[in-house]
Short mmCIF file of C-alpha atoms and ligand atoms in Angstrom, two decimals:
data_model
loop_
_atom_site.label_atom_id
_atom_site.label_comp_id
_atom_site.label_asym_id
_atom_site.label_seq_id
_atom_site.Cartn_x
_atom_site.Cartn_y
_atom_site.Cartn_z
CA MET A 18 103.86 95.47 134.86
CA HIS A 19 104.38 92.22 136.26
CA LYS A 20 108.44 91.70 136.68
CA GLN A 21 109.08 88.91 134.15
CA THR A 22 110.88 85.71 135.85
CA SER A 23 111.02 82.80 134.40
CA LEU A 24 110.34 79.38 135.90
CA ILE A 25 106.18 81.03 137.74
CA SER A 26 105.96 82.93 133.76
CA ARG A 27 106.31 79.40 132.21
CA PHE A 28 104.99 76.63 133.75
CA THR A 29 100.98 77.28 135.25
CA ILE A 30 100.32 76.26 138.05
CA ALA A 31 99.03 73.13 137.76
CA GLU A 32 102.75 72.42 137.06
CA LEU A 33 104.23 73.74 139.80
CA LEU A 34 102.56 72.11 142.65
CA GLU A 35 103.21 68.42 140.34
CA LYS A 36 106.39 69.70 140.10
CA TYR A 37 107.79 71.95 143.71
CA PRO A 38 104.72 70.48 145.91
CA PHE A 39 105.84 72.45 148.59
CA THR A 40 103.94 75.88 146.01
CA GLU A 41 100.81 75.45 148.02
CA GLU A 42 102.08 76.68 151.02
CA PHE A 43 102.94 79.62 149.83
CA PHE A 44 99.33 80.12 148.67
CA LEU A 45 98.14 78.84 151.86
CA GLN A 46 100.66 81.41 153.85
CA ASN A 47 99.37 84.51 151.00
CA ARG A 48 95.35 82.95 151.27
CA LEU A 49 95.58 82.32 147.51
CA ASP A 50 92.53 80.27 146.46
CA THR A 51 93.93 79.07 143.53
CA LYS A 52 91.40 75.62 142.98
CA GLY A 53 89.38 76.62 139.13
CA SER A 54 92.95 78.81 138.07
CA GLU A 55 95.12 75.75 137.83
CA SER A 56 95.21 76.13 134.38
CA LEU A 57 96.82 80.02 134.78
CA THR A 58 100.24 81.12 134.83
CA PHE A 59 100.82 83.09 138.07
CA PRO A 60 101.08 85.74 136.88
CA GLU A 61 98.16 85.08 134.65
CA TYR A 62 96.25 84.44 137.90
CA LEU A 63 96.83 87.48 139.61
CA ALA A 64 95.55 89.94 136.73
CA GLN A 65 92.75 87.84 137.03
CA LEU A 66 92.08 88.91 140.77
CA ASP A 67 88.77 91.57 141.44
CA GLN A 68 90.42 94.38 143.38
CA ASP A 69 88.10 94.02 146.19
CA GLU A 70 89.66 90.76 146.53
CA ILE A 71 93.00 91.84 146.63
CA GLU A 72 92.24 94.50 149.55
CA GLU A 73 90.67 92.57 151.40
CA LYS A 74 93.46 89.93 151.11
CA ALA A 75 96.34 93.42 151.42
CA LEU A 76 97.79 91.78 148.52
CA ASP A 77 101.10 93.37 147.10
CA CYS A 78 100.45 92.08 143.04
CA ALA A 79 103.51 93.88 141.99
CA GLU A 80 106.05 92.45 144.49
CA LEU A 81 104.31 88.25 144.90
CA PRO A 82 105.13 87.06 142.03
CA GLU A 83 109.52 87.32 142.25
CA GLN A 84 109.00 86.19 146.55
CA PHE A 85 107.14 83.55 144.76
CA ASP A 86 109.66 83.45 142.06
CA ILE A 87 112.48 83.34 145.51
CA TYR A 88 110.26 80.78 147.83
CA ILE A 89 110.68 78.38 145.38
CA HIS A 90 114.51 78.75 143.68
CA GLN A 91 115.40 78.12 148.40
CA MET A 92 113.19 75.29 148.84
CA ALA A 93 114.37 74.02 145.57
CA GLU A 94 117.61 73.91 146.94
CA PHE A 95 116.80 73.32 150.76
CA LEU A 96 115.36 70.32 149.17
CA GLY A 97 118.86 69.03 146.90
CA ILE A 98 116.06 69.68 144.23
CA GLN A 99 117.59 71.37 140.49
CA THR A 100 115.32 74.13 139.45
CA ASP A 101 116.46 75.07 134.75
CA ASN A 102 120.41 76.26 135.35
CA GLN A 103 121.04 76.70 131.33
CA VAL A 104 122.59 79.47 130.80
CA ARG A 105 121.68 79.67 126.16
CA SER A 106 122.25 83.13 125.98
CA LEU A 107 123.47 86.09 127.68
CA THR A 108 121.98 88.78 126.30
CA ILE A 109 122.90 92.76 127.26
CA LEU A 110 120.33 95.55 126.37
CA PRO A 111 121.99 99.57 126.36
CA GLY A 112 121.62 102.23 129.07
CA THR A 113 123.92 105.40 128.71
CA ASP A 114 126.87 106.19 129.18
CA LYS A 115 128.22 108.64 131.91
CA SER A 116 127.44 111.48 130.14
CA HIS A 117 124.29 109.54 129.76
CA VAL A 118 123.87 110.03 125.98
CA PRO A 119 122.55 106.23 125.23
CA GLU A 120 124.49 103.67 123.76
CA GLY A 121 125.75 102.92 120.28
CA PHE A 122 124.57 99.81 120.32
CA ASP A 123 120.51 97.15 120.48
CA GLU A 124 121.12 94.79 122.26
CA LEU A 125 124.20 92.37 122.55
CA THR A 126 123.80 88.06 122.88
CA ILE A 127 126.55 86.06 123.08
CA LEU A 128 125.88 82.51 123.49
CA PRO A 129 128.29 79.67 125.66
CA GLY A 130 132.05 78.55 123.60
CA GLN A 131 132.21 82.89 122.41
CA ILE A 132 134.79 84.97 123.01
CA ILE A 133 134.02 88.53 123.59
CA SER A 134 136.51 91.71 125.20
CA ILE A 135 136.12 94.72 126.54
CA VAL A 136 139.06 97.68 125.47
CA GLY A 137 139.12 101.51 125.62
CA PRO A 138 140.90 103.01 128.28
CA THR A 139 142.02 103.59 131.66
CA GLY A 140 139.16 104.36 133.55
CA SER A 141 136.47 103.98 130.60
CA GLY A 142 133.69 101.48 132.08
CA LYS A 143 134.69 98.76 131.31
CA SER A 144 135.14 96.82 134.86
CA ARG A 145 131.52 98.57 135.75
CA LEU A 146 130.71 96.30 132.56
CA LEU A 147 132.08 93.27 134.19
CA ALA A 148 130.00 94.56 137.28
CA ASP A 149 126.71 95.13 135.09
CA ILE A 150 126.88 91.67 133.95
CA GLU A 151 128.28 89.45 137.74
CA TRP A 152 125.22 91.96 139.26
CA ALA A 153 122.98 91.19 136.25
CA ALA A 154 122.17 95.04 136.46
CA GLN A 155 117.73 95.62 135.66
CA ASN A 156 119.03 99.20 134.49
CA ASP A 157 119.65 99.16 138.66
CA THR A 158 123.20 100.62 138.21
CA PRO A 159 125.25 103.81 137.08
CA THR A 160 124.58 103.16 133.60
CA ARG A 161 121.03 101.90 133.07
CA ARG A 162 122.03 98.88 131.52
CA SER A 163 119.99 95.55 131.75
CA ILE A 164 120.62 92.03 131.35
CA ARG A 165 119.22 88.92 129.89
CA ILE A 166 119.08 85.23 129.82
CA ASN A 167 117.67 83.00 127.83
CA GLY A 168 116.10 85.89 126.42
CA GLU A 169 114.45 87.03 129.73
CA ARG A 170 114.51 88.48 132.74
CA PRO A 171 117.32 86.88 135.26
CA ASP A 172 115.79 84.36 137.94
CA PRO A 173 116.57 85.56 141.38
CA LYS A 174 118.40 82.86 141.99
CA TRP A 175 121.68 83.81 139.92
CA ARG A 176 121.17 87.00 142.72
CA TYR A 177 120.19 85.73 146.17
CA SER A 178 122.47 82.16 145.99
CA ALA A 179 125.21 80.96 146.54
CA ASN A 180 125.51 77.26 144.75
CA ASN A 181 124.34 78.89 142.05
CA LYS A 182 126.43 81.83 140.40
CA LEU A 183 125.93 82.64 137.21
CA VAL A 184 129.24 83.87 136.82
CA ALA A 185 132.67 83.02 137.94
CA GLN A 186 135.44 86.49 138.52
CA LEU A 187 139.29 85.40 137.79
CA SER A 188 141.11 88.41 138.58
CA GLN A 189 144.79 89.66 138.51
CA ASN A 190 145.35 89.01 142.15
CA MET A 191 144.50 84.69 143.92
CA ASN A 192 145.51 84.88 147.10
CA PHE A 193 144.81 81.23 149.48
CA VAL A 194 144.69 81.74 152.77
CA MET A 195 143.97 78.54 154.15
CA ASP A 196 146.70 75.75 154.93
CA LEU A 197 145.84 72.89 152.01
CA LYS A 198 147.82 70.67 149.44
CA ALA A 199 146.19 71.74 145.40
CA GLY A 200 145.01 68.71 145.34
CA GLU A 201 143.43 68.57 148.97
CA PHE A 202 141.78 72.11 147.39
CA LEU A 203 140.82 70.80 144.35
CA GLU A 204 139.27 67.21 146.08
CA LEU A 205 137.09 69.89 148.78
CA HIS A 206 135.98 71.74 146.18
CA ALA A 207 134.41 68.99 143.66
CA GLN A 208 133.36 67.25 147.27
CA SER A 209 131.26 70.57 148.10
CA ARG A 210 129.39 70.40 144.36
CA MET A 211 128.70 66.78 144.61
CA ILE A 212 131.26 64.87 142.29
CA GLU A 213 131.09 61.77 143.31
CA ASN A 214 134.65 61.39 140.95
CA SER A 215 136.38 63.96 142.94
CA ARG A 216 139.76 62.65 143.09
CA GLU A 217 139.73 62.08 139.61
CA ILE A 218 138.49 65.50 138.57
CA ALA A 219 141.05 66.51 140.82
CA GLU A 220 143.29 65.01 138.54
CA GLN A 221 142.03 66.04 135.92
CA ILE A 222 142.19 69.99 136.15
CA LEU A 223 145.00 69.87 138.03
CA GLU A 224 147.22 68.27 135.59
CA SER A 225 145.11 71.37 133.12
CA ALA A 226 146.38 73.94 135.37
CA ASN A 227 149.74 72.24 134.11
CA GLN A 228 149.32 73.47 130.92
CA LEU A 229 149.06 76.91 131.67
CA ALA A 230 151.17 77.01 133.88
CA GLY A 231 154.86 77.91 132.82
CA GLU A 232 156.53 76.08 135.83
CA SER A 233 154.19 73.11 137.42
CA PHE A 234 153.58 71.66 140.38
CA THR A 235 151.52 68.78 141.96
CA ALA A 236 148.81 67.97 144.15
CA ASP A 237 151.19 67.70 147.12
CA THR A 238 152.15 71.09 146.43
CA PRO A 239 151.12 73.57 149.38
CA VAL A 240 148.97 76.09 147.54
CA THR A 241 149.79 78.66 150.23
CA ALA A 242 153.55 78.27 148.06
CA LEU A 243 152.17 78.60 144.20
CA SER A 244 152.91 81.23 142.56
CA GLY A 245 151.39 83.90 140.76
CA GLY A 246 151.36 82.67 137.43
CA GLN A 247 150.28 78.77 139.31
CA SER A 248 147.68 79.87 141.56
CA ARG A 249 146.01 81.94 138.91
CA ALA A 250 146.53 78.54 136.48
CA LEU A 251 145.03 76.39 139.11
CA MET A 252 142.15 79.01 140.02
CA ILE A 253 140.85 79.45 135.29
CA ALA A 254 141.62 75.35 135.72
CA ASP A 255 139.31 75.01 137.69
CA THR A 256 136.45 77.30 136.59
CA ALA A 257 135.83 76.20 133.52
CA ILE A 258 135.47 72.72 135.19
CA LEU A 259 134.33 72.57 137.88
CA SER A 260 132.81 75.17 138.67
CA ALA A 261 129.28 75.61 137.77
CA SER A 262 128.87 79.30 136.72
CA PRO A 263 128.42 79.85 132.61
CA ILE A 264 129.68 83.03 132.36
CA VAL A 265 133.96 83.20 133.08
CA LEU A 266 134.31 87.68 134.11
CA ILE A 267 138.16 87.83 133.67
CA ASP A 268 139.24 91.32 134.38
CA GLU A 269 142.72 92.13 132.95
CA ILE A 270 144.90 88.69 132.91
CA GLU A 271 147.87 89.77 130.82
CA ASN A 272 150.36 90.06 133.33
CA ALA A 273 149.61 86.86 134.34
CA GLY A 274 152.10 85.02 134.05
CA ILE A 275 150.40 82.04 131.99
CA ASP A 276 149.75 81.09 128.63
CA ARG A 277 147.19 83.16 128.04
CA LYS A 278 145.63 81.35 125.01
CA LYS A 279 145.82 78.12 126.07
CA ALA A 280 143.38 79.36 128.93
CA LEU A 281 140.54 80.94 126.93
CA ASP A 282 140.25 77.66 124.75
CA VAL A 283 140.22 75.77 128.00
CA LEU A 284 136.92 78.12 129.76
CA VAL A 285 135.51 77.53 126.11
CA SER A 286 136.05 73.70 125.71
CA GLN A 287 133.93 73.90 128.90
CA ASP A 288 131.28 75.86 127.43
CA LYS A 289 131.48 78.68 128.99
CA ILE A 290 130.83 82.85 127.97
CA VAL A 291 133.72 84.20 128.17
CA LEU A 292 134.15 88.08 128.67
CA MET A 293 137.69 89.83 128.84
CA ALA A 294 138.56 93.26 129.70
CA THR A 295 142.03 94.13 128.33
CA HIS A 296 144.35 95.63 126.47
CA ASP A 297 146.33 93.90 125.08
CA PRO A 298 145.71 92.91 121.61
CA LEU A 299 146.69 89.30 121.45
CA LEU A 300 143.28 89.12 123.80
CA ALA A 301 141.37 90.83 122.26
CA LEU A 302 141.90 90.15 119.03
CA MET A 303 141.44 85.81 120.07
CA ALA A 304 137.42 86.90 120.87
CA ASP A 305 135.23 86.76 118.14
CA ARG A 306 133.87 90.32 118.76
CA ARG A 307 134.84 93.14 120.93
CA ILE A 308 133.41 95.31 122.32
CA VAL A 309 135.31 99.02 122.19
CA ILE A 310 134.03 101.37 125.56
CA GLN A 311 134.30 105.66 125.73
CA ASN A 312 133.27 107.22 128.49
CA GLY A 313 131.60 104.38 130.20
CA GLY A 314 129.08 103.48 127.86
CA ILE A 315 128.82 100.23 125.12
CA HIS A 316 129.81 103.04 121.76
CA LYS A 317 130.46 100.12 119.57
CA VAL A 318 130.76 96.53 119.35
CA LEU A 319 133.13 94.70 116.41
CA THR A 320 133.12 91.91 114.81
CA THR A 321 136.74 90.55 114.87
CA THR A 322 137.83 90.56 110.89
CA SER A 323 140.18 87.65 109.26
CA GLU A 324 142.29 90.51 108.55
CA GLU A 325 142.78 91.24 112.04
CA LYS A 326 142.77 87.01 112.66
CA GLU A 327 145.98 87.05 109.98
CA LEU A 328 147.48 89.74 111.63
CA LEU A 329 146.68 88.04 115.65
CA LYS A 330 148.89 84.84 114.35
CA ARG A 331 151.66 87.23 113.29
CA LEU A 332 151.75 89.40 116.97
CA GLU A 333 151.87 85.87 117.57
CA GLU A 334 154.76 85.08 116.84
CA LEU A 335 156.61 88.93 117.57
CA ASP A 336 154.81 87.20 120.97
CA ALA A 337 156.64 84.12 120.91
CA MET A 338 159.97 85.72 120.13
CA MET A 339 159.39 88.55 123.35
CA GLY A 340 160.00 85.39 125.40
CA ASN A 341 162.47 83.45 124.17
CA ALA A 342 164.40 87.20 124.95
CA ARG A 343 163.11 87.33 128.12
CA GLN A 344 163.20 82.80 129.00
CA GLN A 345 167.06 83.40 127.89
CA LEU A 346 167.91 86.58 130.17
CA ARG A 347 166.93 85.11 132.69
CA GLN A 348 168.85 82.69 131.99
CA GLY A 349 171.78 84.43 132.41
CA LEU A 350 173.32 83.47 128.49
CA SER A 351 174.11 86.75 126.15
CA LEU A 352 171.60 87.31 123.53
CA ASN A 353 171.73 87.44 119.18
CA LEU A 354 170.68 88.12 116.18
CA ASP A 355 169.09 85.20 116.00
CA LEU A 356 166.14 85.68 117.32
CA VAL A 357 163.79 88.35 115.48
CA GLN A 358 165.44 85.82 111.69
CA ASN A 359 162.23 85.62 110.57
CA LEU A 360 160.95 88.68 110.99
CA VAL A 361 160.59 90.18 108.10
N1 LIG B 17 127.84 104.85 132.19
C1 LIG B 17 128.39 104.68 133.20
N2 LIG B 17 127.63 105.98 133.38
C2 LIG B 17 128.09 105.76 135.42
N3 LIG B 17 129.16 105.76 135.38
C3 LIG B 17 129.90 104.99 135.12
C4 LIG B 17 129.27 104.36 134.14
N4 LIG B 17 129.75 103.34 133.56
C5 LIG B 17 131.12 103.24 134.54
N5 LIG B 17 131.08 103.86 135.34
C6 LIG B 17 131.87 104.86 136.56
O1 LIG B 17 133.10 105.51 136.30
C7 LIG B 17 133.81 104.92 136.49
C8 LIG B 17 135.49 103.85 136.20
O2 LIG B 17 135.15 102.79 135.50
P1 LIG B 17 136.04 101.73 135.82
O3 LIG B 17 135.84 101.51 136.94
O4 LIG B 17 134.84 100.63 134.68
O5 LIG B 17 136.95 101.58 134.59
P2 LIG B 17 137.33 100.65 133.54
O6 LIG B 17 137.40 101.36 132.65
O7 LIG B 17 137.47 99.45 134.58
O8 LIG B 17 139.13 101.40 134.40
P3 LIG B 17 140.49 100.59 134.14
O9 LIG B 17 140.99 100.44 132.73
O10 LIG B 17 141.57 102.04 134.31
O11 LIG B 17 140.88 99.07 134.88
C9 LIG B 17 134.10 104.10 137.87
O12 LIG B 17 133.70 104.70 139.23
C10 LIG B 17 132.18 103.89 137.24
O13 LIG B 17 131.07 103.33 138.19
#
């Protein structure tokens, strides 16, 4: 069976030749005579070749579709031609847990602007699930899960291209090694993404980062001098506003020293698909749905109930009280019961 790869299954050979004239070269190199078959897609064309021809030309019909797809994307990228980048959905298809028992869900589809949290005991497999998504697993990881993008087997470009990364990862540790000011860092990044008004975009990201970070910083602050919270705020705002990756994976930002709610808001406002592994009830309940992991497998997928959303508000109030207590301690004050006067 041919592996299903998006571009070449979606367009006929005639359409491919028109959109990407360099495809002719691929046919020539592989001695494929497509004359008269232009109305077929490439997989259809391969399927109707006769056995003698396949043997005579030593064609590997199982590998050719994928090679062709990679060829188109690499050439397109090299020539600066845009291929379809839009992610309209991410689907996770079940595999097995650590005991090889099938996972407890049929399939899970996530749309842009949705947040999914991932909960489960330490070592249960939360990071593994994020890694499966990052690698766009195709039954080829220990969990045997498969990922679909827009309902299809993902385009190989997501794995192989540095510019077209499917996911951006935000992790607990963000260490900058280069000697740049925050403003310069952002402008460089904007320029590398061919953005014309790179200075304005850099300012917009700085402003957003400052809303997430506890203490503010400016375009002139060297990135190496940023605190842990400030650098994470900078990376989150940068990922939301500038990164081309449509999917953002977050591995535990609870101790990140940033406004977590605003951080999620800024990502969702840019229509990202957000998945985050967390032990923090505030973050877990901010999600629309949560994946419960047990023994390496997705045990169930829960939808956040209205009661849980109500509870979330109360937990946020408690969190604010804890924040105030922390603040007062830092300032060297004596604390009193007024801090919890609203507690019922
Ligand atoms: N379905 C699975 N089949 C086989 N191995 C698995 C499966 N799921 C996870 N593992 C393995 O189990 C180990 C622990 O998983 P992982 O690091 O993802 O846990 P975690 O929930 O992220 O833990 P923590 O909360 O400590 O970060 C890893 O080596 C991972 O590759």
